[in-house]
PDB file of C-alpha atoms in Angstrom:
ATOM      1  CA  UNK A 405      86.594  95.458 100.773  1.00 42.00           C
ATOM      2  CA  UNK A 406      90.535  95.732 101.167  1.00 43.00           C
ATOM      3  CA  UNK A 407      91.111  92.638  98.862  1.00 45.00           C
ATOM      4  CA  UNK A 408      90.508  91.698  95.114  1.00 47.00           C
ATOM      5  CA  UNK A 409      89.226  88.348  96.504  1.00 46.00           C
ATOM      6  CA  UNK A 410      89.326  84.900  95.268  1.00 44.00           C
ATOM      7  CA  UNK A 411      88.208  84.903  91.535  1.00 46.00           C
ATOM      8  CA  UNK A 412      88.173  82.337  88.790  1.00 41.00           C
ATOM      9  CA  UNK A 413      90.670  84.717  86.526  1.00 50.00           C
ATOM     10  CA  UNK A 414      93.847  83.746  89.392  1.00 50.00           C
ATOM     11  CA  UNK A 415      93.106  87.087  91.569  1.00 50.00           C
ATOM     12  CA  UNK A 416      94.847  86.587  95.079  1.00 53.00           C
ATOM     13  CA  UNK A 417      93.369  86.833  98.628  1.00 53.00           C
ATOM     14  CA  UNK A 418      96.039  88.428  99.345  1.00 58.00           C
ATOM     15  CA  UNK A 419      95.754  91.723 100.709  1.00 64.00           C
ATOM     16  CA  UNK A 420      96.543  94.879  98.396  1.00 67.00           C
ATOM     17  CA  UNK A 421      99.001  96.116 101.219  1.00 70.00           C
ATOM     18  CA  UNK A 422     101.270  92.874 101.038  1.00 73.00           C
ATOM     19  CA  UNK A 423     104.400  93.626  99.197  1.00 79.00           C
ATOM     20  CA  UNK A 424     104.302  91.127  96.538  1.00 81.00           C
ATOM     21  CA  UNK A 425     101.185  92.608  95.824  1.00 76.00           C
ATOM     22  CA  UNK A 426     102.437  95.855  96.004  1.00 78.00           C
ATOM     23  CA  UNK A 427     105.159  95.203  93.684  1.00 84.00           C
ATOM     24  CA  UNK A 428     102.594  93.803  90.934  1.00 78.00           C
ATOM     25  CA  UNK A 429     100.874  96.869  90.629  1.00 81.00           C
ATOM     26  CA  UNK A 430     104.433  99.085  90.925  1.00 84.00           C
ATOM     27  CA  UNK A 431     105.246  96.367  87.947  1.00 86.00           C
ATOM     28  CA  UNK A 432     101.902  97.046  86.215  1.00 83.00           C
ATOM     29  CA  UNK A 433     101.467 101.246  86.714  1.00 84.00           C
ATOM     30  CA  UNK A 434     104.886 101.265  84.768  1.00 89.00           C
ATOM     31  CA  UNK A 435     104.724  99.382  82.138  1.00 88.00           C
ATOM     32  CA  UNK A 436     101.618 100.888  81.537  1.00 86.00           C
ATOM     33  CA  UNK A 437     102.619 104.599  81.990  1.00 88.00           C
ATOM     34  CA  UNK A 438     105.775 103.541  79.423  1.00 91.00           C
ATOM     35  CA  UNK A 439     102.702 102.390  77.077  1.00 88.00           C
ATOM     36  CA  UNK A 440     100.766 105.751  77.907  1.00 89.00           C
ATOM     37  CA  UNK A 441     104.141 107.897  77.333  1.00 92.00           C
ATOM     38  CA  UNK A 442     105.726 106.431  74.457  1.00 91.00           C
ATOM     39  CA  UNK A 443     101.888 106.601  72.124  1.00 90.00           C
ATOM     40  CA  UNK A 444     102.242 110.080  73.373  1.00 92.00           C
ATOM     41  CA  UNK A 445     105.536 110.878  72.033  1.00 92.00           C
ATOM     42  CA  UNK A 446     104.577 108.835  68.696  1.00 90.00           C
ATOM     43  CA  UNK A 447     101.708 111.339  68.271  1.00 93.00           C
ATOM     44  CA  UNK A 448     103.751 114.106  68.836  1.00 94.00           C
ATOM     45  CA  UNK A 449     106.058 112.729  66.370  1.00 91.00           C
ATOM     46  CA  UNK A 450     103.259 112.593  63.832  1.00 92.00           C
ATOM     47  CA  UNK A 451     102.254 115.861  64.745  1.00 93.00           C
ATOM     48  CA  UNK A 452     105.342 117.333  63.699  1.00 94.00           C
ATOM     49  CA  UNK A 453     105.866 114.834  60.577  1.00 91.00           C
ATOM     50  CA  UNK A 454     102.735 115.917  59.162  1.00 91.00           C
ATOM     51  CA  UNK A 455     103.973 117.320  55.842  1.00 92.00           C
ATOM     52  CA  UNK A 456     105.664 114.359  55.240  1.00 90.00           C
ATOM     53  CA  UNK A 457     102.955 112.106  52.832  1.00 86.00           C
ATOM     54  CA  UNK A 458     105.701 108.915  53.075  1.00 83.00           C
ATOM     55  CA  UNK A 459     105.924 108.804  56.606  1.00 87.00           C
ATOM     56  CA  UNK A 460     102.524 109.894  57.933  1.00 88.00           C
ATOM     57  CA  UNK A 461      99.562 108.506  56.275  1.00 87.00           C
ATOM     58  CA  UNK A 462      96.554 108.684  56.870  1.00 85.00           C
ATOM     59  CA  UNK A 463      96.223 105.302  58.398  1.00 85.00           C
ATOM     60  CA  UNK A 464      98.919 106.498  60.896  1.00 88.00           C
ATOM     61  CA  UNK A 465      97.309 109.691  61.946  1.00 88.00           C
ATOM     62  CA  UNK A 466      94.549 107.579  62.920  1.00 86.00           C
ATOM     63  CA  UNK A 467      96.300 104.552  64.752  1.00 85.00           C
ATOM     64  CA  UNK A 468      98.342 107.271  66.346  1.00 87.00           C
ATOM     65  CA  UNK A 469      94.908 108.772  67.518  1.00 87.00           C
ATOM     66  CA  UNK A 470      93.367 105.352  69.205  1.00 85.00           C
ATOM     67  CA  UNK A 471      96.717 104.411  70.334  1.00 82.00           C
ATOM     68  CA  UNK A 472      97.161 107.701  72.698  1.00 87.00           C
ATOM     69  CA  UNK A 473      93.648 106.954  74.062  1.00 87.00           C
ATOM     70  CA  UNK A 474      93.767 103.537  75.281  1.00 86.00           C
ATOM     71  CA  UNK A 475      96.801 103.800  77.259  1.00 85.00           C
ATOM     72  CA  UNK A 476      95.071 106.689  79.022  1.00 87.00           C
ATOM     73  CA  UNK A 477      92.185 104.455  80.094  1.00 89.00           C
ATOM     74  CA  UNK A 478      94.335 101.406  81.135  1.00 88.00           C
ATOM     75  CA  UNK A 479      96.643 104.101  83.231  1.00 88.00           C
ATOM     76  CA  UNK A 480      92.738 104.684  84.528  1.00 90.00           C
ATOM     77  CA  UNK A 481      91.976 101.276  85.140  1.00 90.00           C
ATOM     78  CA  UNK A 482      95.422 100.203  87.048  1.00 87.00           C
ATOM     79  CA  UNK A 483      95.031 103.021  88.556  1.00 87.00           C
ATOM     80  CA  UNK A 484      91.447 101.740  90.251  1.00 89.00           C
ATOM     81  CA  UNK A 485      92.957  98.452  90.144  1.00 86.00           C
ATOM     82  CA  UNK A 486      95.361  99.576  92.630  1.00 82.00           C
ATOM     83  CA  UNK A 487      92.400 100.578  94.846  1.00 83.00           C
ATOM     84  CA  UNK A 488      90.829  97.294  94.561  1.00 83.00           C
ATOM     85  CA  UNK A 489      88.025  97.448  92.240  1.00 87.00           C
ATOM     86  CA  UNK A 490      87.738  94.531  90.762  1.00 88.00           C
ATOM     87  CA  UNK A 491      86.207  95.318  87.493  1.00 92.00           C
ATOM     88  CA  UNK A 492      88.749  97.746  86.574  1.00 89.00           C
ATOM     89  CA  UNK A 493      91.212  94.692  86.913  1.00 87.00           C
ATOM     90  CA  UNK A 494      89.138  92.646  84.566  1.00 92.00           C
ATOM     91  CA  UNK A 495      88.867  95.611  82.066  1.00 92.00           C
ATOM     92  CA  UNK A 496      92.601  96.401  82.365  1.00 89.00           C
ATOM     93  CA  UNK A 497      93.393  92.167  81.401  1.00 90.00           C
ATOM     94  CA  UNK A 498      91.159  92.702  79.035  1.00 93.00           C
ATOM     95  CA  UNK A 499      92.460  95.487  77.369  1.00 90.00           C
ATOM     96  CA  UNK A 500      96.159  94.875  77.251  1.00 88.00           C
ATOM     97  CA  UNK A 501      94.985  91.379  75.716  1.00 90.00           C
ATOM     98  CA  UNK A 502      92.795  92.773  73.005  1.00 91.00           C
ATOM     99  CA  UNK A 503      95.800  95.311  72.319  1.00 88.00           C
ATOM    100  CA  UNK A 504      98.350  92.688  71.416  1.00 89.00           C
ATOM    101  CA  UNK A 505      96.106  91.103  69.493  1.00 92.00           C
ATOM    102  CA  UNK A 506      95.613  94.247  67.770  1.00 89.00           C
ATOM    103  CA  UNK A 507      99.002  95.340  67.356  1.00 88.00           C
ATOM    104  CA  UNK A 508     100.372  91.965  66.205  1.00 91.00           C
ATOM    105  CA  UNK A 509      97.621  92.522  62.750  1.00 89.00           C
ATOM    106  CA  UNK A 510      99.075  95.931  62.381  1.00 86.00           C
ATOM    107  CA  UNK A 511     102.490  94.772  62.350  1.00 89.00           C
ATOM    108  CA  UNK A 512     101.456  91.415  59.947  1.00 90.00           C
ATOM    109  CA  UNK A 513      99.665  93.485  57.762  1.00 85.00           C
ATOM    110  CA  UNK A 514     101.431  94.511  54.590  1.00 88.00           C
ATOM    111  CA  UNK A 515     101.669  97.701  53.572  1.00 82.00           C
ATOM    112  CA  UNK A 516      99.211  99.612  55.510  1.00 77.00           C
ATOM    113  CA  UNK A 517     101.336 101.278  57.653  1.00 86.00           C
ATOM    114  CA  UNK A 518     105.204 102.426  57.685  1.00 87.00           C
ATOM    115  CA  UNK A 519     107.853 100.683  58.824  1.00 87.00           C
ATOM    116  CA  UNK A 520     108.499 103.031  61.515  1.00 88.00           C
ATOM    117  CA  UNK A 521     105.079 102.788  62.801  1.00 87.00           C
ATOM    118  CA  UNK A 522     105.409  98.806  62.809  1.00 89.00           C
ATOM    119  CA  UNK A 523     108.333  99.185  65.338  1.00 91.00           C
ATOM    120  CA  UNK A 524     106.683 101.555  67.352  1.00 89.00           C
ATOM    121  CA  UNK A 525     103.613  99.590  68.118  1.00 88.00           C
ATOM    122  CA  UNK A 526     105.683  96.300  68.770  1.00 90.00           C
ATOM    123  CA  UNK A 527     107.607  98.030  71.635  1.00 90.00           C
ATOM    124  CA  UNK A 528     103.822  98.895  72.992  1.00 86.00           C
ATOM    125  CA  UNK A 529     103.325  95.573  72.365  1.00 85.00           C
ATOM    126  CA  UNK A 530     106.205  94.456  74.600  1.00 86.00           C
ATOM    127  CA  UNK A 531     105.559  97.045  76.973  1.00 80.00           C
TER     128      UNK A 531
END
């Protein structure tokens, strides 16, 4: 089927060739890629900070760790998305609203992870 189909969650009948719809998923691949590439470059980063005990903790070497893979599978699931399978659309909600979630404790809790780290997952956050 060429459509996502009427569904409780507010999917359209749209076609995935009309241009609005289009545009969503334009909308969607990059803000997600952004999510994918910037965890990427914040691994990286504690890659080559590792010597540095005040800046990467251990707690950060491991949030750095999940945070590179689940951009990778939402890039997977808007990719599929794009194609019209339908569960990959429900995964990918559900992700990016178990992720804020998720990175709104990390920044509220206190102390367990730098400052710079805190940032850094509130721009994913926005993103």
């Amino acid at each position: 089927m060429n459509t996502l189909g009427t569904h409780p969650a507010g999917v359209s009948d749209e076609p995935l060739s009309h241009p609005r719809i289009r545009q969503a998923f334009r909308s969607t691949k990059l803000l997600v890629g952004c999510y994918a590439g910037l965890s990427v470059l914040t691994l990286i980063a504690v890659v080559l900070l590792r010597h540095h005990p005040g800046i990467v903790t251990e707690a950060v070497w491991g949030r750095a760790t999940i945070v590179v893979a689940t951009p990778l599978l939402m890039v997977s699931f808007a990719a599929r998305t794009v194609r019209g399978d339908r569960s990959s659309y429900l995964r990918l909600r559900l992700a990016s609203g178990v992720m804020v979630v998720v990175i709104a404790v990390i920044i509220a809790l206190p102390g367990a992870f730098p400052l710079w780290l805190k940032m850094e997952q509130g721009l994913c956050g926005v993103l």
